[in-house]
């Protein structure tokens, strides 16, 4: 039987916090998670791309999962990203997530290897059939070079644990192509910040967001306005947000998002190598975008957003 899920709304791809010596700061990471929940986000994704998954050891990933489960305390669902070099390692991580009691996993294609379509499908199938947890499949061809096309997704429709598809290709037509082939078989999530409204219009019911780490209330409000079809109210907020959302589409998105988070007093800008700090001109560019956003921060329309206790 397929797992039942109620995943909707904004699920920030939570940043992982480090100390000055670049060791994992689990307490600071937990504070980031709690702050997001208190500001009304609908779920959390830990150990994703923005969480610097591939820069973490297995024990660090488990520690982050355990912290997320403890912090969320049932207030919102928590998913853990699985980004491993081999299918076997991905299966092991999925089993650790189940042991910890995480609500689901977000599985990326096997990293480093540029897989053929049938190999990508086989990787997903093996991981998903090895767990009873609900699985979100993650497509981000600009970053991971493996494209999870609608045909690959459709080939996995018989795998009951595969319940959700997150697309970061920027091609919102894929939501329609998938639905035309398998109807509502998969819950659809937007994955690229600067096409979120378009994605919602095409059927996405959730958004794995990078920039909502820095501006969670704005992100959740934008999503809810779009989901309610209140586009006349959504557009001014979207236009204000867009310079920030574009940062999610850059190769250095993690550094940009963590710097924004730091400027908003929500976390540290430190990233682990090979990710290095932004250059001075790049940092000045991001700082200027944030400064303008703060200076022109809009009054948010009412969408029933309530901070979590």
Short mmCIF file of C-alpha atoms in Angstrom, two decimals:
data_model
loop_
_atom_site.label_atom_id
_atom_site.label_comp_id
_atom_site.label_asym_id
_atom_site.label_seq_id
_atom_site.Cartn_x
_atom_site.Cartn_y
_atom_site.Cartn_z
CA UNK A 1 0.00 0.00 0.00
CA UNK A 2 1.29 3.45 -0.91
CA UNK A 3 2.27 5.61 2.09
CA UNK A 4 -0.18 8.36 2.91
CA UNK A 5 1.22 11.85 2.88
CA UNK A 6 -0.13 15.37 3.31
CA UNK A 7 2.81 17.32 1.92
CA UNK A 8 1.77 20.79 0.80
CA UNK A 9 3.17 24.29 1.13
CA UNK A 10 6.75 25.47 1.58
CA UNK A 11 9.43 23.03 2.69
CA UNK A 12 12.69 25.00 2.99
CA UNK A 13 15.83 23.09 2.07
CA UNK A 14 17.38 23.75 5.47
CA UNK A 15 20.98 24.92 5.69
CA UNK A 16 23.53 23.03 7.75
CA UNK A 17 25.35 25.22 10.23
CA UNK A 18 29.09 25.00 10.89
CA UNK A 19 31.45 26.39 13.51
CA UNK A 20 34.43 28.56 12.57
CA UNK A 21 36.57 25.42 12.31
CA UNK A 22 33.94 24.00 9.89
CA UNK A 23 32.83 21.28 12.30
CA UNK A 24 29.11 20.59 12.43
CA UNK A 25 27.20 22.92 14.76
CA UNK A 26 24.16 20.81 15.52
CA UNK A 27 22.75 23.27 18.07
CA UNK A 28 22.83 26.15 15.58
CA UNK A 29 21.29 23.90 12.91
CA UNK A 30 18.49 23.04 15.32
CA UNK A 31 17.88 26.74 16.01
CA UNK A 32 17.59 27.41 12.28
CA UNK A 33 15.01 24.64 11.98
CA UNK A 34 12.99 25.88 14.93
CA UNK A 35 13.01 29.45 13.61
CA UNK A 36 11.62 28.31 10.28
CA UNK A 37 8.83 26.34 11.91
CA UNK A 38 7.97 29.24 14.19
CA UNK A 39 7.71 31.49 11.14
CA UNK A 40 5.08 29.25 9.61
CA UNK A 41 6.74 26.99 7.02
CA UNK A 42 4.89 23.79 6.18
CA UNK A 43 7.75 21.29 6.35
CA UNK A 44 11.52 20.84 6.39
CA UNK A 45 14.00 19.18 4.04
CA UNK A 46 17.31 18.45 5.74
CA UNK A 47 20.52 17.27 4.08
CA UNK A 48 19.49 18.51 0.66
CA UNK A 49 21.63 20.43 -1.80
CA UNK A 50 21.36 23.61 0.28
CA UNK A 51 22.13 21.51 3.36
CA UNK A 52 25.48 20.57 1.76
CA UNK A 53 24.64 16.87 1.79
CA UNK A 54 27.73 15.72 -0.05
CA UNK A 55 29.97 17.62 2.37
CA UNK A 56 28.62 15.66 5.35
CA UNK A 57 29.71 12.36 6.86
CA UNK A 58 27.16 9.61 7.45
CA UNK A 59 27.20 10.22 11.21
CA UNK A 60 26.65 13.95 10.67
CA UNK A 61 23.65 13.24 8.45
CA UNK A 62 22.17 11.01 11.13
CA UNK A 63 22.77 13.68 13.78
CA UNK A 64 20.96 16.25 11.62
CA UNK A 65 18.04 13.88 11.06
CA UNK A 66 17.77 13.22 14.79
CA UNK A 67 17.87 16.95 15.54
CA UNK A 68 15.21 17.66 12.92
CA UNK A 69 12.88 15.02 14.30
CA UNK A 70 13.34 16.37 17.82
CA UNK A 71 12.88 20.02 16.84
CA UNK A 72 9.86 19.43 14.63
CA UNK A 73 8.19 17.31 17.30
CA UNK A 74 5.35 16.53 14.93
CA UNK A 75 4.62 20.17 14.13
CA UNK A 76 5.61 19.76 10.47
CA UNK A 77 6.80 16.83 8.34
CA UNK A 78 10.54 16.35 7.96
CA UNK A 79 12.24 14.81 4.94
CA UNK A 80 15.91 13.94 4.56
CA UNK A 81 17.79 14.30 1.31
CA UNK A 82 19.65 11.28 -0.02
CA UNK A 83 22.53 12.24 -2.32
CA UNK A 84 25.03 9.41 -2.54
CA UNK A 85 27.62 8.18 -5.01
CA UNK A 86 26.27 4.63 -5.15
CA UNK A 87 22.88 3.00 -4.96
CA UNK A 88 24.01 0.88 -2.01
CA UNK A 89 25.02 3.97 -0.01
CA UNK A 90 21.67 5.57 -0.84
CA UNK A 91 19.82 2.50 0.45
CA UNK A 92 21.84 2.62 3.69
CA UNK A 93 20.93 6.29 4.20
CA UNK A 94 17.23 5.56 3.57
CA UNK A 95 17.36 2.83 6.21
CA UNK A 96 18.99 5.24 8.67
CA UNK A 97 16.20 7.75 8.00
CA UNK A 98 13.61 5.09 8.76
CA UNK A 99 15.41 4.12 11.94
CA UNK A 100 15.48 7.72 13.13
CA UNK A 101 11.79 8.12 12.32
CA UNK A 102 11.97 10.77 9.61
CA UNK A 103 8.70 11.32 7.73
CA UNK A 104 10.13 10.73 4.26
CA UNK A 105 13.16 10.93 2.01
CA UNK A 106 14.05 13.06 -0.99
CA UNK A 107 16.17 10.94 -3.31
CA UNK A 108 18.55 12.50 -5.82
CA UNK A 109 20.02 10.65 -8.79
CA UNK A 110 23.32 8.91 -8.16
CA UNK A 111 25.88 11.68 -8.03
CA UNK A 112 29.13 12.02 -10.01
CA UNK A 113 28.08 9.36 -12.54
CA UNK A 114 26.16 10.70 -15.53
CA UNK A 115 23.63 7.92 -15.77
CA UNK A 116 21.62 6.74 -18.72
CA UNK A 117 17.84 7.09 -18.27
CA UNK A 118 17.31 3.41 -17.44
CA UNK A 119 20.14 3.58 -14.89
CA UNK A 120 18.57 6.59 -13.18
CA UNK A 121 15.27 4.73 -13.03
CA UNK A 122 16.97 1.64 -11.61
CA UNK A 123 18.70 3.71 -8.91
CA UNK A 124 15.43 5.26 -7.81
CA UNK A 125 13.60 1.93 -7.93
CA UNK A 126 16.20 0.16 -5.82
CA UNK A 127 16.23 2.85 -3.13
CA UNK A 128 12.44 3.25 -3.07
CA UNK A 129 11.74 -0.48 -2.82
CA UNK A 130 14.23 -0.80 0.04
CA UNK A 131 12.21 1.50 2.31
CA UNK A 132 8.67 1.87 3.56
CA UNK A 133 9.13 5.62 3.88
CA UNK A 134 7.38 7.86 1.33
CA UNK A 135 9.85 8.97 -1.33
CA UNK A 136 10.15 12.29 -3.15
CA UNK A 137 12.20 12.01 -6.33
CA UNK A 138 14.35 15.03 -7.07
CA UNK A 139 15.24 16.30 -10.52
CA UNK A 140 17.85 19.04 -10.93
CA UNK A 141 19.59 18.54 -14.29
CA UNK A 142 21.46 21.88 -14.30
CA UNK A 143 23.30 20.86 -11.12
CA UNK A 144 23.38 17.05 -11.13
CA UNK A 145 23.56 16.47 -14.92
CA UNK A 146 21.06 13.60 -14.75
CA UNK A 147 17.65 14.53 -16.12
CA UNK A 148 14.64 12.80 -14.58
CA UNK A 149 12.26 13.14 -17.49
CA UNK A 150 8.50 12.51 -17.32
CA UNK A 151 9.12 9.16 -19.06
CA UNK A 152 11.49 8.07 -16.30
CA UNK A 153 9.00 9.15 -13.67
CA UNK A 154 6.15 7.32 -15.40
CA UNK A 155 8.25 4.14 -15.48
CA UNK A 156 8.29 4.26 -11.65
CA UNK A 157 4.53 4.61 -11.22
CA UNK A 158 4.30 1.01 -10.02
CA UNK A 159 6.66 1.66 -7.07
CA UNK A 160 4.24 2.37 -4.23
CA UNK A 161 6.67 4.26 -2.01
CA UNK A 162 7.42 6.82 -4.75
CA UNK A 163 4.74 9.38 -3.97
CA UNK A 164 6.17 12.78 -4.91
CA UNK A 165 8.21 14.47 -7.62
CA UNK A 166 10.25 17.64 -7.14
CA UNK A 167 11.33 19.32 -10.36
CA UNK A 168 14.10 21.91 -10.54
CA UNK A 169 14.55 21.84 -14.30
CA UNK A 170 12.68 25.13 -14.69
CA UNK A 171 10.52 23.53 -17.40
CA UNK A 172 7.04 23.67 -15.91
CA UNK A 173 5.58 21.83 -18.92
CA UNK A 174 6.85 18.66 -17.30
CA UNK A 175 4.14 18.83 -14.66
CA UNK A 176 1.50 18.70 -17.38
CA UNK A 177 3.32 16.00 -19.37
CA UNK A 178 3.49 13.82 -16.26
CA UNK A 179 -0.15 14.38 -15.39
CA UNK A 180 -1.21 13.60 -18.96
CA UNK A 181 0.46 10.19 -18.66
CA UNK A 182 -0.35 9.12 -15.10
CA UNK A 183 -2.95 11.60 -13.84
CA UNK A 184 -2.57 12.45 -10.16
CA UNK A 185 -0.31 9.48 -9.38
CA UNK A 186 2.43 11.77 -8.01
CA UNK A 187 2.31 14.76 -5.70
CA UNK A 188 4.12 17.55 -7.56
CA UNK A 189 6.58 19.97 -5.93
CA UNK A 190 8.32 23.02 -7.34
CA UNK A 191 12.06 22.92 -6.83
CA UNK A 192 13.39 26.06 -8.50
CA UNK A 193 12.63 29.26 -6.61
CA UNK A 194 12.25 31.64 -9.53
CA UNK A 195 9.51 29.63 -11.29
CA UNK A 196 7.42 28.82 -8.22
CA UNK A 197 4.27 30.71 -9.19
CA UNK A 198 4.34 29.18 -12.67
CA UNK A 199 4.86 25.74 -11.11
CA UNK A 200 1.87 26.17 -8.82
CA UNK A 201 -0.24 27.25 -11.79
CA UNK A 202 0.80 23.99 -13.49
CA UNK A 203 -0.22 21.85 -10.52
CA UNK A 204 2.58 21.91 -7.95
CA UNK A 205 1.15 21.64 -4.42
CA UNK A 206 4.44 22.22 -2.62
CA UNK A 207 7.70 24.08 -2.94
CA UNK A 208 11.14 22.97 -1.78
CA UNK A 209 12.56 26.44 -1.39
CA UNK A 210 16.05 27.81 -0.93
CA UNK A 211 15.38 31.48 -0.30
CA UNK A 212 12.61 30.77 2.20
CA UNK A 213 15.47 30.05 4.59
CA UNK A 214 16.03 33.81 4.74
CA UNK A 215 12.47 34.99 4.12
CA UNK A 216 10.18 32.19 5.33
CA UNK A 217 7.02 34.22 5.86
CA UNK A 218 7.28 35.80 2.43
CA UNK A 219 7.87 32.41 0.85
CA UNK A 220 4.92 30.73 2.52
CA UNK A 221 2.65 33.69 1.79
CA UNK A 222 3.64 33.75 -1.89
CA UNK A 223 2.98 30.05 -2.20
CA UNK A 224 -0.40 30.20 -0.49
CA UNK A 225 -1.53 33.13 -2.62
CA UNK A 226 -0.61 31.27 -5.79
CA UNK A 227 -2.21 28.04 -4.58
CA UNK A 228 -5.42 29.95 -3.85
CA UNK A 229 -5.41 31.49 -7.32
CA UNK A 230 -4.94 34.96 -5.84
CA UNK A 231 -2.50 35.94 -8.56
CA UNK A 232 -3.30 39.66 -8.52
CA UNK A 233 -2.07 39.72 -4.91
CA UNK A 234 0.76 37.28 -5.54
CA UNK A 235 2.37 39.19 -8.39
CA UNK A 236 3.60 42.27 -6.49
CA UNK A 237 5.12 39.96 -3.86
CA UNK A 238 6.65 37.76 -6.58
CA UNK A 239 8.15 40.79 -8.31
CA UNK A 240 9.64 42.01 -5.02
CA UNK A 241 10.98 38.51 -4.31
CA UNK A 242 12.38 37.72 -7.76
CA UNK A 243 15.90 39.21 -7.42
CA UNK A 244 16.34 37.06 -4.32
CA UNK A 245 14.77 33.99 -5.94
CA UNK A 246 17.16 34.21 -8.89
CA UNK A 247 20.00 33.48 -6.45
CA UNK A 248 18.62 29.94 -6.10
CA UNK A 249 19.36 29.29 -9.80
CA UNK A 250 23.09 30.06 -9.62
CA UNK A 251 25.87 27.45 -9.30
CA UNK A 252 26.85 29.12 -6.01
CA UNK A 253 23.28 29.04 -4.71
CA UNK A 254 24.32 27.56 -1.36
CA UNK A 255 26.76 30.39 -0.62
CA UNK A 256 24.18 32.97 -1.74
CA UNK A 257 21.36 31.51 0.34
CA UNK A 258 23.51 31.12 3.44
CA UNK A 259 24.76 34.71 3.09
CA UNK A 260 21.16 35.95 2.83
CA UNK A 261 20.26 33.88 5.87
CA UNK A 262 23.19 35.42 7.75
CA UNK A 263 22.24 38.96 6.73
CA UNK A 264 18.72 38.30 8.02
CA UNK A 265 20.11 37.12 11.36
CA UNK A 266 19.02 33.53 10.89
CA UNK A 267 22.29 31.61 10.46
CA UNK A 268 25.92 31.58 9.42
CA UNK A 269 27.29 32.14 5.93
CA UNK A 270 30.00 29.50 6.39
CA UNK A 271 30.11 26.68 3.85
CA UNK A 272 32.39 23.66 3.70
CA UNK A 273 34.96 23.33 0.93
CA UNK A 274 34.89 22.79 -1.94
CA UNK A 275 32.30 25.57 -1.57
CA UNK A 276 34.25 28.73 -0.77
CA UNK A 277 32.98 32.10 0.35
CA UNK A 278 31.71 34.45 -2.32
CA UNK A 279 34.25 36.87 -3.75
CA UNK A 280 34.04 40.46 -2.56
CA UNK A 281 32.16 41.64 -5.70
CA UNK A 282 29.75 38.69 -5.46
CA UNK A 283 29.15 39.29 -1.77
CA UNK A 284 28.52 43.00 -2.42
CA UNK A 285 26.01 42.07 -5.12
CA UNK A 286 24.07 39.78 -2.78
CA UNK A 287 24.24 42.28 0.06
CA UNK A 288 22.78 44.96 -2.22
CA UNK A 289 19.92 42.68 -3.25
CA UNK A 290 19.10 41.91 0.38
CA UNK A 291 19.38 45.55 1.43
CA UNK A 292 16.94 46.62 -1.27
CA UNK A 293 14.57 43.79 -0.37
CA UNK A 294 14.58 44.76 3.31
CA UNK A 295 14.10 48.45 2.48
CA UNK A 296 11.08 47.65 0.29
CA UNK A 297 9.74 44.68 2.26
CA UNK A 298 6.01 44.50 1.50
CA UNK A 299 3.10 44.20 3.87
CA UNK A 300 1.98 40.63 3.38
CA UNK A 301 -1.61 39.83 2.39
CA UNK A 302 -3.54 37.72 4.85
CA UNK A 303 -3.34 34.02 4.01
CA UNK A 304 -4.03 32.45 7.37
CA UNK A 305 -0.33 32.05 8.13
CA UNK A 306 0.19 31.19 11.77
CA UNK A 307 3.49 30.81 13.51
CA UNK A 308 3.91 27.36 15.05
CA UNK A 309 4.09 27.02 18.78
#
